[in-house]
Coordinates of C-alpha atoms and ligand atoms in Angstrom, one line a residue:
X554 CA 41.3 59.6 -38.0
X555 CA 41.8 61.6 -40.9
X556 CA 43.4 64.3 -39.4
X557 CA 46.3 62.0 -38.5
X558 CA 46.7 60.2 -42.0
X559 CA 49.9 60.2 -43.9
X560 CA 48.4 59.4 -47.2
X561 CA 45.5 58.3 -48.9
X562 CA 45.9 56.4 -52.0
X563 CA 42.8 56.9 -54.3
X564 CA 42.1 54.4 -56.3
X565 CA 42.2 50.0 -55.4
X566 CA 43.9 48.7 -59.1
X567 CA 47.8 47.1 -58.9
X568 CA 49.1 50.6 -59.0
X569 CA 47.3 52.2 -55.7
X570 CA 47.5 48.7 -53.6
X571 CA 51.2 48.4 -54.4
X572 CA 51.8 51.7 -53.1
X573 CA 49.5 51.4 -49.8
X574 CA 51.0 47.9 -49.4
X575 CA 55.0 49.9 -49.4
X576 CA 53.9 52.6 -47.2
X577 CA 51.9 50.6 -44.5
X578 CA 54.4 48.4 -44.4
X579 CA 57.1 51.5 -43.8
X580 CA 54.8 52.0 -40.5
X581 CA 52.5 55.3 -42.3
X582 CA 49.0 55.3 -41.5
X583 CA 47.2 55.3 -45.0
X584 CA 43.6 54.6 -46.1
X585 CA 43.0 53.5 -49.6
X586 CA 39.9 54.9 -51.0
X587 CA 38.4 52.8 -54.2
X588 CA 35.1 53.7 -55.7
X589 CA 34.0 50.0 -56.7
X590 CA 33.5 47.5 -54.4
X591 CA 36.1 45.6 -55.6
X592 CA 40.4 45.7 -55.2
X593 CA 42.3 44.9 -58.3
X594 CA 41.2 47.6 -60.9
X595 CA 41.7 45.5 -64.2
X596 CA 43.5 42.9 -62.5
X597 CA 40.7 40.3 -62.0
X598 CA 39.5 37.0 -61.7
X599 CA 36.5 35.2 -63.1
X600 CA 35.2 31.3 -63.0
X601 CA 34.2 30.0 -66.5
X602 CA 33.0 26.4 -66.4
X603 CA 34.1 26.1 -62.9
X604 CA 38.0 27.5 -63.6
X605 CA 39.6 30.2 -62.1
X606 CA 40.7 32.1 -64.7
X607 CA 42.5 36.2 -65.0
X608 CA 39.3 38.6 -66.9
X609 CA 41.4 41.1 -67.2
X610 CA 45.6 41.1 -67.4
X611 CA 46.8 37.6 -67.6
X612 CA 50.8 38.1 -68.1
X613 CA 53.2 40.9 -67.4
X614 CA 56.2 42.3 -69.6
X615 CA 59.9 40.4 -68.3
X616 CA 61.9 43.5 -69.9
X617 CA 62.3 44.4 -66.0
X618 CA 62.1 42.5 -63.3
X619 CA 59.8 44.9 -61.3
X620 CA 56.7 42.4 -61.1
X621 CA 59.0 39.0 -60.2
X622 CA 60.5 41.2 -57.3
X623 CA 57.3 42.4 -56.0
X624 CA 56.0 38.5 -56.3
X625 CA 58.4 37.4 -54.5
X626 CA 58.5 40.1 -52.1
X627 CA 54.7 38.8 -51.2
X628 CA 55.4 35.6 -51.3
X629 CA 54.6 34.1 -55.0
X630 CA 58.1 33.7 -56.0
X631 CA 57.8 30.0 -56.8
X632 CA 54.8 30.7 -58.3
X633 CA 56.0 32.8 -61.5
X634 CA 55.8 30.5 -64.3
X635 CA 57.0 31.3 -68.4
X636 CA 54.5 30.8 -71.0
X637 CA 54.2 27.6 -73.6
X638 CA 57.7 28.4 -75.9
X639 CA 55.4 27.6 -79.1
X640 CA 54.6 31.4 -79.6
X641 CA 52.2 33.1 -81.1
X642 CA 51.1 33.5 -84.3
X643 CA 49.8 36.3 -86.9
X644 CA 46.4 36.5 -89.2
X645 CA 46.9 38.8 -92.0
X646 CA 44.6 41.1 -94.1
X647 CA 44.3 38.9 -96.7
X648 CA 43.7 35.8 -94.0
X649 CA 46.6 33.6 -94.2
X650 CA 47.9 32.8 -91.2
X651 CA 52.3 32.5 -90.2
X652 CA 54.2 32.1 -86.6
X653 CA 55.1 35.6 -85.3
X654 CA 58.6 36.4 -86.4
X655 CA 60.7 35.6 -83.3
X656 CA 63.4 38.3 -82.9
X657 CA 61.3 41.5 -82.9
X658 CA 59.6 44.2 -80.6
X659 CA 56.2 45.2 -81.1
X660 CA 56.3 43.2 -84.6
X661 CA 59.7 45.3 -85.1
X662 CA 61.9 42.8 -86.9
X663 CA 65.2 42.6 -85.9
X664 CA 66.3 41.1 -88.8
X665 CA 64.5 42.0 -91.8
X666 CA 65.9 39.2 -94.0
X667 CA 64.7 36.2 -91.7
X668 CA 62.5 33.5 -93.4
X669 CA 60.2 34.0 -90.7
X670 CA 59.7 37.8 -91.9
X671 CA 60.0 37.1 -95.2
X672 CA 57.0 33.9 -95.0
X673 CA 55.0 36.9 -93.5
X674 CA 55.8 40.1 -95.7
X675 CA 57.7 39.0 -98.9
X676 CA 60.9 39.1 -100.4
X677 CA 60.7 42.1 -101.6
X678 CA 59.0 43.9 -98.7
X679 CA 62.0 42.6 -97.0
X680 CA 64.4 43.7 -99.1
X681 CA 62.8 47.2 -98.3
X682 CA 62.7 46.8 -94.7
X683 CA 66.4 45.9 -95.4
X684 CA 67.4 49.4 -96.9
X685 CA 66.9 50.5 -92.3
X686 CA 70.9 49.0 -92.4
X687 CA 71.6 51.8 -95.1
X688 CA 69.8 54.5 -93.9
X689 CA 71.3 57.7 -91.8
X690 CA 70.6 56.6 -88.1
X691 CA 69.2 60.0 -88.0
X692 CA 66.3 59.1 -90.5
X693 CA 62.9 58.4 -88.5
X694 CA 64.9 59.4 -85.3
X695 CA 63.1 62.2 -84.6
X696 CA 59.7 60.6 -85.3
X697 CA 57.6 60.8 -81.8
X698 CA 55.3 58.2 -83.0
X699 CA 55.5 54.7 -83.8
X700 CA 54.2 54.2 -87.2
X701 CA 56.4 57.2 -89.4
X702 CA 59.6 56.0 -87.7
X703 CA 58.7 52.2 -88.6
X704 CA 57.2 53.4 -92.1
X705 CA 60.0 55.7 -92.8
X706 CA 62.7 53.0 -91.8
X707 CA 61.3 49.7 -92.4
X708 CA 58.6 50.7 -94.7
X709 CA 54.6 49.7 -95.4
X710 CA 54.4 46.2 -95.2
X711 CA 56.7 46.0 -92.1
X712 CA 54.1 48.7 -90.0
X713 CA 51.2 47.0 -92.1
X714 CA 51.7 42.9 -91.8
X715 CA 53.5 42.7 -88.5
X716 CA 53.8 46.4 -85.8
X717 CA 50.4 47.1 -86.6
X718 CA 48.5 43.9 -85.6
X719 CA 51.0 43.8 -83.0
X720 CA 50.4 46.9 -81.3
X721 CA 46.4 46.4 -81.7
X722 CA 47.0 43.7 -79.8
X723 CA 48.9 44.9 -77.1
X724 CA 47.6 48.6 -76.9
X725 CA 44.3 48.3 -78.6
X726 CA 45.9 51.3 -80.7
X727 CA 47.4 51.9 -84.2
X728 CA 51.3 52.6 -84.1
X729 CA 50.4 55.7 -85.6
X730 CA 49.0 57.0 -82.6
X731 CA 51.2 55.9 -80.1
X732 CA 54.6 57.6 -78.8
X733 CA 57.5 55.3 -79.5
X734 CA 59.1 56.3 -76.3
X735 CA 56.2 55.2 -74.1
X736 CA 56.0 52.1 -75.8
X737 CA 59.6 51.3 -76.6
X738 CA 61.4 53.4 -74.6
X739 CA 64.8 53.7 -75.3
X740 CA 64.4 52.6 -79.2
X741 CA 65.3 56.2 -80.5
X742 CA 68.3 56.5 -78.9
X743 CA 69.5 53.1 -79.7
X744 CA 68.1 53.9 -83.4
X745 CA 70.5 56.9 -83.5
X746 CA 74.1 54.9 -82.3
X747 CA 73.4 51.7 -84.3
X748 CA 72.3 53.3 -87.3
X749 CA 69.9 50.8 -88.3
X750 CA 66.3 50.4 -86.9
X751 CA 67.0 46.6 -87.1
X752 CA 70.0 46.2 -85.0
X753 CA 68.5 48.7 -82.5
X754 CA 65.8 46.4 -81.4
X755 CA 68.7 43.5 -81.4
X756 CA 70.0 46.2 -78.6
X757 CA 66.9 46.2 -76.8
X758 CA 66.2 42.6 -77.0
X759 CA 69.7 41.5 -75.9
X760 CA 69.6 43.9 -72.9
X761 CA 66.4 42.3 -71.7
X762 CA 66.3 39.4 -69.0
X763 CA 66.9 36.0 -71.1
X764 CA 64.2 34.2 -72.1
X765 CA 60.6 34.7 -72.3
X766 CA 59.5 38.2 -72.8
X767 CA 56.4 37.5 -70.9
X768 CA 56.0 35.9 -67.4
X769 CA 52.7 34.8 -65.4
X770 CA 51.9 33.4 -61.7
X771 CA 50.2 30.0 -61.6
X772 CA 46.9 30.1 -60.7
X773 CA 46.5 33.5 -62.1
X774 CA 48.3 37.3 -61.9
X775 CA 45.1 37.9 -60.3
X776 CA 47.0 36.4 -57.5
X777 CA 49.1 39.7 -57.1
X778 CA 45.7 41.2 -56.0
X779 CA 44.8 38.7 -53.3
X780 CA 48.6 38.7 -51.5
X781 CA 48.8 42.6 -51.9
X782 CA 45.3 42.9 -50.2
X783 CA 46.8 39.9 -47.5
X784 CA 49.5 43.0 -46.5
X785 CA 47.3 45.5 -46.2
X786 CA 45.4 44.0 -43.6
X787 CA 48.9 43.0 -42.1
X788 CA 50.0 46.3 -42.4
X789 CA 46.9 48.5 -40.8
X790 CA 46.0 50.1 -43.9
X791 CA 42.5 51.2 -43.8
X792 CA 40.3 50.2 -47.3
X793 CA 37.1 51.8 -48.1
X794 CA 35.7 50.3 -50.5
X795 CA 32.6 52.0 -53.1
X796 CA 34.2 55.2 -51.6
X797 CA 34.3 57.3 -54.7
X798 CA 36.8 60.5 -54.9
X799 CA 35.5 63.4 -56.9
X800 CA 38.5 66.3 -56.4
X801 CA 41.6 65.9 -55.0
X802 CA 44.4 68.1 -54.2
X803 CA 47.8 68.3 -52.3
X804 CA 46.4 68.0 -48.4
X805 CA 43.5 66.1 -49.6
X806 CA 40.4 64.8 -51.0
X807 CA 36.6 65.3 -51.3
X808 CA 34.1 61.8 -51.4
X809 CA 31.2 62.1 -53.7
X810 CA 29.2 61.8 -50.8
X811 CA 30.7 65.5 -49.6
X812 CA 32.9 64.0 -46.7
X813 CA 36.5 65.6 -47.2
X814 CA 39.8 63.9 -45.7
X815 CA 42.7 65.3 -45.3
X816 CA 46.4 63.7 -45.1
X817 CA 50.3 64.6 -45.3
X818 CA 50.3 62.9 -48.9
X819 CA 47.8 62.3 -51.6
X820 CA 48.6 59.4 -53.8
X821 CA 46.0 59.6 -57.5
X822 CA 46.3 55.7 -58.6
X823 CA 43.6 55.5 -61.4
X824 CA 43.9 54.4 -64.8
X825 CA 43.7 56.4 -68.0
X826 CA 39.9 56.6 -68.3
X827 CA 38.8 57.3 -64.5
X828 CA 41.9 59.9 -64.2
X829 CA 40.8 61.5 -67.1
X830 CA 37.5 61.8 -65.8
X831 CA 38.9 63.3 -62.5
X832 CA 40.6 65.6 -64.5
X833 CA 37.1 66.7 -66.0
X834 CA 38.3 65.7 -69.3
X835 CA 35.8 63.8 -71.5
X836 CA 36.8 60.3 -71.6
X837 CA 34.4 59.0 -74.7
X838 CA 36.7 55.5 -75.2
X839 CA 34.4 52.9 -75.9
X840 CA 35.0 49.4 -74.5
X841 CA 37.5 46.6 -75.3
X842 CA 35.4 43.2 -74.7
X843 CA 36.1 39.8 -73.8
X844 CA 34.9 36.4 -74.9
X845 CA 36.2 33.2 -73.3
X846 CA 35.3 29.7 -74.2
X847 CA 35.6 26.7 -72.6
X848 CA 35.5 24.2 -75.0
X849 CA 36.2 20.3 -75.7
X850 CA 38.0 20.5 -79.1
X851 CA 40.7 17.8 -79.4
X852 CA 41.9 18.8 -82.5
X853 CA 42.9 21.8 -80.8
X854 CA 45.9 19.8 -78.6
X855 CA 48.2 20.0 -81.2
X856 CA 48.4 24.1 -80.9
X857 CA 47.5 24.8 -84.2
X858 CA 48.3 28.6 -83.9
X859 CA 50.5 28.3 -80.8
X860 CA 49.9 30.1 -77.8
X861 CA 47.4 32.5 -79.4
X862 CA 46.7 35.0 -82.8
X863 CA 47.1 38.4 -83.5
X864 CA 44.8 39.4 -86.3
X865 CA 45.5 41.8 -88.7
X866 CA 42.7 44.4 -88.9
X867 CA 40.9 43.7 -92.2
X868 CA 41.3 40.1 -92.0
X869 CA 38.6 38.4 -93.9
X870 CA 35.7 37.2 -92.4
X871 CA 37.5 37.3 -88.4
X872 CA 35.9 40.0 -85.9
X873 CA 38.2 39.3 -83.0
X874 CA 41.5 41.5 -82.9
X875 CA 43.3 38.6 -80.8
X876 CA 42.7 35.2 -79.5
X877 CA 44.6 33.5 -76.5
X878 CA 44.9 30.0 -76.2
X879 CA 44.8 30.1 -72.6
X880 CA 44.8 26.4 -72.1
X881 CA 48.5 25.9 -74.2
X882 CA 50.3 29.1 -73.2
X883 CA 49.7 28.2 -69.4
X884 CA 50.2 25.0 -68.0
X885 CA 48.6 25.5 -65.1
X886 CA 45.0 26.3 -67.2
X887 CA 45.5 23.3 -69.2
X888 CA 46.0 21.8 -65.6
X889 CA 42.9 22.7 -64.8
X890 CA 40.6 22.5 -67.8
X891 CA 41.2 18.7 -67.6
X892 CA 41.2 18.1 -71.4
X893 CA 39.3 20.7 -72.4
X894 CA 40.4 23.9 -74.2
X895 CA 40.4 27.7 -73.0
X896 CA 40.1 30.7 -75.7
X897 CA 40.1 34.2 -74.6
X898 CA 38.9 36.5 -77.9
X899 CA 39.0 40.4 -77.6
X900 CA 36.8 43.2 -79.5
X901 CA 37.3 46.5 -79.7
X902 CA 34.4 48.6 -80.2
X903 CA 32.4 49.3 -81.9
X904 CA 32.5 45.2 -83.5
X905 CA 31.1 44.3 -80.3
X906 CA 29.6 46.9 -78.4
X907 CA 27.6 46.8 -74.7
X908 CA 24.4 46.2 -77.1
X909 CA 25.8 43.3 -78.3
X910 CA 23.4 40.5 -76.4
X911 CA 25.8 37.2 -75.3
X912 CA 24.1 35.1 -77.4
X913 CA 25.4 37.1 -80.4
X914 CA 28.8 37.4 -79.2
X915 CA 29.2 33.6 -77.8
X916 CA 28.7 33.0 -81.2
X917 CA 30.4 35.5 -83.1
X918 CA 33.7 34.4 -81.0
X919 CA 32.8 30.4 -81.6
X920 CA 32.8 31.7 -85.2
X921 CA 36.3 33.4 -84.8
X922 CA 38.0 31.0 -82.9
X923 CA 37.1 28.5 -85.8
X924 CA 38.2 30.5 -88.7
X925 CA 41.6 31.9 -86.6
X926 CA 42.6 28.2 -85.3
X927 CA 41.5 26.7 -88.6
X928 CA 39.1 24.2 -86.9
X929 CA 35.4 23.3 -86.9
X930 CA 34.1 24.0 -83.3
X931 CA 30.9 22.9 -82.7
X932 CA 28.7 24.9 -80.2
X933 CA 27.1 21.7 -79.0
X934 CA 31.1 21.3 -77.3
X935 CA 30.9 24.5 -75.3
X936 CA 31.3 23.7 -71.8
X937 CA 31.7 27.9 -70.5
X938 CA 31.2 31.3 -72.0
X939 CA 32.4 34.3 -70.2
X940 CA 31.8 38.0 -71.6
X941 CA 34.2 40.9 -69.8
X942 CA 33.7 44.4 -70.6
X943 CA 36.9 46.9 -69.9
X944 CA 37.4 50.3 -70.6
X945 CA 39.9 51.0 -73.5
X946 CA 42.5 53.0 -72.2
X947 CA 42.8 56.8 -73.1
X948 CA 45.7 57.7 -74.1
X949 CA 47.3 61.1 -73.7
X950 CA 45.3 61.8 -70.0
X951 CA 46.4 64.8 -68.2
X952 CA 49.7 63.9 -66.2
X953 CA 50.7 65.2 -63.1
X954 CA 49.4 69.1 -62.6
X955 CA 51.5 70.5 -60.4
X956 CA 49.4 70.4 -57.4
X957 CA 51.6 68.6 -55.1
X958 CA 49.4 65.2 -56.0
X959 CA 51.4 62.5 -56.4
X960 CA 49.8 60.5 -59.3
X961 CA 50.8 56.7 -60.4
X962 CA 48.9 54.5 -62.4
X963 CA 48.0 53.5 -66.0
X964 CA 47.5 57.4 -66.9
X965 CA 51.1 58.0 -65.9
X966 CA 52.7 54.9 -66.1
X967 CA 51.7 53.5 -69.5
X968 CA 49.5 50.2 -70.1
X969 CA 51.0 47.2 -68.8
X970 CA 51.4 45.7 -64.6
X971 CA 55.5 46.0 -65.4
X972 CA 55.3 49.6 -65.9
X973 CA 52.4 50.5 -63.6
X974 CA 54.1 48.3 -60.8
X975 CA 57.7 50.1 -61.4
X976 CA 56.7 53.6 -61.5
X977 CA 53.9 52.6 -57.8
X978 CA 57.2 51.6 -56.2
X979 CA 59.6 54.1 -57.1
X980 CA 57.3 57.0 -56.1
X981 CA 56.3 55.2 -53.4
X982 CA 59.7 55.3 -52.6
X983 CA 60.1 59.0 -53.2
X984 CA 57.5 59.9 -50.3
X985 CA 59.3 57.6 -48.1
X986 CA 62.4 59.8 -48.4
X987 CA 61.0 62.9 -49.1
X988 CA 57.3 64.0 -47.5
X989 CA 56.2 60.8 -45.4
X990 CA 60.2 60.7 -44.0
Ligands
LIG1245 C1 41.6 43.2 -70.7 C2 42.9 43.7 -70.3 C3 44.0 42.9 -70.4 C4 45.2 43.3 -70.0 N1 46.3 42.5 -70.1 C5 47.5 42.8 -69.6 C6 48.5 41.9 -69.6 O1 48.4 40.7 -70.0 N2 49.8 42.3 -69.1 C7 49.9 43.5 -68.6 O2 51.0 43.8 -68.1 N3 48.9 44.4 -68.6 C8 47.7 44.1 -69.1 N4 46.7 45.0 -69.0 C9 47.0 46.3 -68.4 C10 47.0 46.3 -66.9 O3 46.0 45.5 -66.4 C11 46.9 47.7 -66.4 O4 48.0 48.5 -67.0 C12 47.0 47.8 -64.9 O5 46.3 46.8 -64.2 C13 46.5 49.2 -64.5 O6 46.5 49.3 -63.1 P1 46.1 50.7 -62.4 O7 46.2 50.5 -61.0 O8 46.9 51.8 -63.0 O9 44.6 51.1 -62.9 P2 43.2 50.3 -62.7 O10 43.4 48.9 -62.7 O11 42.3 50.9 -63.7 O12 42.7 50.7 -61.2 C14 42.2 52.0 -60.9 C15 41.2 51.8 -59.8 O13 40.8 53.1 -59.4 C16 39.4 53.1 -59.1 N5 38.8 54.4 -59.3 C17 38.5 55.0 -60.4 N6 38.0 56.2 -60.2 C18 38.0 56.4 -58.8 C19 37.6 57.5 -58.0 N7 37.2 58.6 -58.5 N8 37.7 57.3 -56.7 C20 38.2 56.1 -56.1 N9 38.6 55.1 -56.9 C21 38.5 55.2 -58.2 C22 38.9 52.1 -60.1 O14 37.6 51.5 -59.7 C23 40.0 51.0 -60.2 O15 39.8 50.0 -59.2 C24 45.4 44.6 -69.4 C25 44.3 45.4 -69.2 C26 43.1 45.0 -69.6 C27 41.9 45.9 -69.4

């Protein structure tokens, strides 16, 4: 068979099924090689106290509208749902707890002078973050990194109180580390004509689909996984599942086990970690863990925090980096958890580390969720505990080499199912036209 393929996709997460989903269904013959014995990459689903619940991604970005078209294109189009409108909320450093400002990006205000910036940073932190509408456009323009261009426009407490936990929480990285254009692209240039940092996220934000900047499928985005799996089979596309790559190039690839295939075009769908590894790069990342409760808390109806809490690092006493509160920013959870409450806490390394037993860290998070909803949970009401282990993502992983690979995915792509998904369709796309025509 192999001398017949016209591409093998390496790698089973969002990124390498959407792209064997487009070209099966085009009519190529292509086999999908992931090394785990399981499709979905960190797009997965997990049962805590008996509910169906996402264990990895659990929303996607609505900036495009590259994951509603693909749901709809395989059937979940009435399925896309927006989360709870309460929002989320912020922990400071120094613990006190505020509603995240509601006109920013990535904790970017975009306007500095709003009481809901000003409850978080301070008048006169504001007033600093003000001087951005004075400033040279050019000022921080040239910044590749998130942190000095927010620092240099906004100043300290803007990139301290509100990007920073922000970003954690999103990226599991500090703004300082980050490149503004993967993570707001299109920020710099806007920065540049509006002359203010400020208005240029007002750009952004206004040029964004309306409402909601994050969207989610009932029943879980997991959901992607099973209907994108669904077409394959449709479609004739041949999955091998623990079928581990360790070397690809432009005609093919060679299998751990020694067994080389060849095809017309080689697709590399890994995330930042495993491509890195391909790559022979050392990936030493550390892990980003989960802790979900199920819990029966009804002081916890009222959404004291909203639909979760980003938590500043430094905060006093709190481990967790982020909590959701699964249960009020979907319906559908709260649907199913029949009165009782979901909380998903994350950790980066090293606060909770592999080590770590689950005794520990079920209570460590009971702990946390108490202190960042301002509630007394009481163990004796825990009804499920789930611990999930993921990779942290590495950032900066080799891109494409030249080689006549065609590589999508988190390592090219940037974190997030919007992105990934986009950037699996378009170059799916490409070979359509170009190579597989
Ligand atoms: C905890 C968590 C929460 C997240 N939350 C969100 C969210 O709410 N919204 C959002 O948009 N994004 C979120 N993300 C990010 C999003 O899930 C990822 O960006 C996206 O799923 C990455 O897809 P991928 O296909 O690029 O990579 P992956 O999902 O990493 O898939 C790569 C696949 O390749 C396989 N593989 C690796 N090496 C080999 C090899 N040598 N041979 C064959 N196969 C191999 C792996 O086993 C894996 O199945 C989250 C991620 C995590 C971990």
């Amino acid at each position: 068979m192999s001398g017949s393929l016209d591409a093998i996709v390496v790698g089973g997460g969002i990124a390498g099924l959407v792209v064997a989903r487009d070209l099966g269904k085009a009519g190529r013959r292509v086999v999908l090689l992931e090394a785990s014995e399981r499709l979905g990459g960190e797009v997965m689903r997990h049962t805590v106290a008996g509910i169906d619940l996402d264990a990895g991604a659990e929303s996607f970005a609505t900036k495009t509208d590259s994951v509603a078209t693909l749901a709809t294109q395989i059937g979940l189009g009435s399925e896309i749902v927006a989360p709870d409108p309460r929002g989320a909320w912020i922990i400071q450093a120094d613990g006190a707890p505020f509603p995240l400002p509601k006109t920013g990006l990535l904790g970017i205000p975009g306007t500095a002078m709003a009481k809901d910036v000003i409850d978080v940073i301070g008048t006169g932190a504001a007033l600093r973050a003000e001087l951005d509408s004075l400033l040279p456009g050019p000022i921080g323009a040239k910044e590749q990194k998130l942190g000095p261009l927010v620092r240099r426009r906004m100043g300290r407490a803007v990139l301290d109180k509100l990007v920073t936990p922000v970003v954690m929480g999103v990226h599991s990285a500090h703004p300082d580390t980050l490149d503004v254009d993967r993570v707001a692209p299109g920020l710099r240039a806007a920065l540049l004509h509006q002359n203010s940092l400020a208005r240029a996220v007002r750009e952004l934000r206004e040029s964004s689909a309306a409402g909601s900047a994050v969207g989610g499928i009932r029943g879980g985005v997991v959901r992607l996984v099973d209907e994108l799996v669904a077409d394959l089979e449709t479609y004739g596309v041949e999955v091998r599942l623990g079928a581990s790559v360790r070397s690809v190039d432009g005609t093919g690839v060679v299998l751990d086990g020694g067994e080389a295939l060849s095809a017309r075009a080689v697709v590399v769908a890994l995330g930042g970690r495993d491509s890195a590894l391909l790559s022979g790069e050392r990936a030493d990342t550390g892990v980003i863990t989960l802790a979900t409760l199920v819990i029966r808390a009804q002081e916890l109806d009222t959404a004291p925090r909203g639909t979760g809490v980003l938590v500043t690092p430094g905060a006093p006493g709190i481990r967790a980096k982020a909590l959701t509160h699964a249960s009020i920013k979907w319906a559908w959870v709260a649907e199913r958890a029949e009165g009782r409450h979901v909380l998903r806490l994350s950790y980066d390394s090293p606060v909770a580390e592999p080590a770590t037993t689950d005794a520990d860290l079920r209570q460590v998070a009971l702990a946390d969720a108490s202190a960042i909803l301002g509630a007394g949970l009481d163990p004796a009401a825990v009804d499920g505990f789930a611990r999930v282990e993921w990779a942290s993502p590495v950032r900066g992983a080799a891109p494409a080499d030249g080689s006549g690979v065609v590589r999508v995915g988190g390592a090219v792509a940037g974190r997030g199912l919007a992105g990934v998904i986009a950037d699996a369709r378009a170059k799916a796309a490409d070979l359509l036209e170009g190579a597989l025509r």
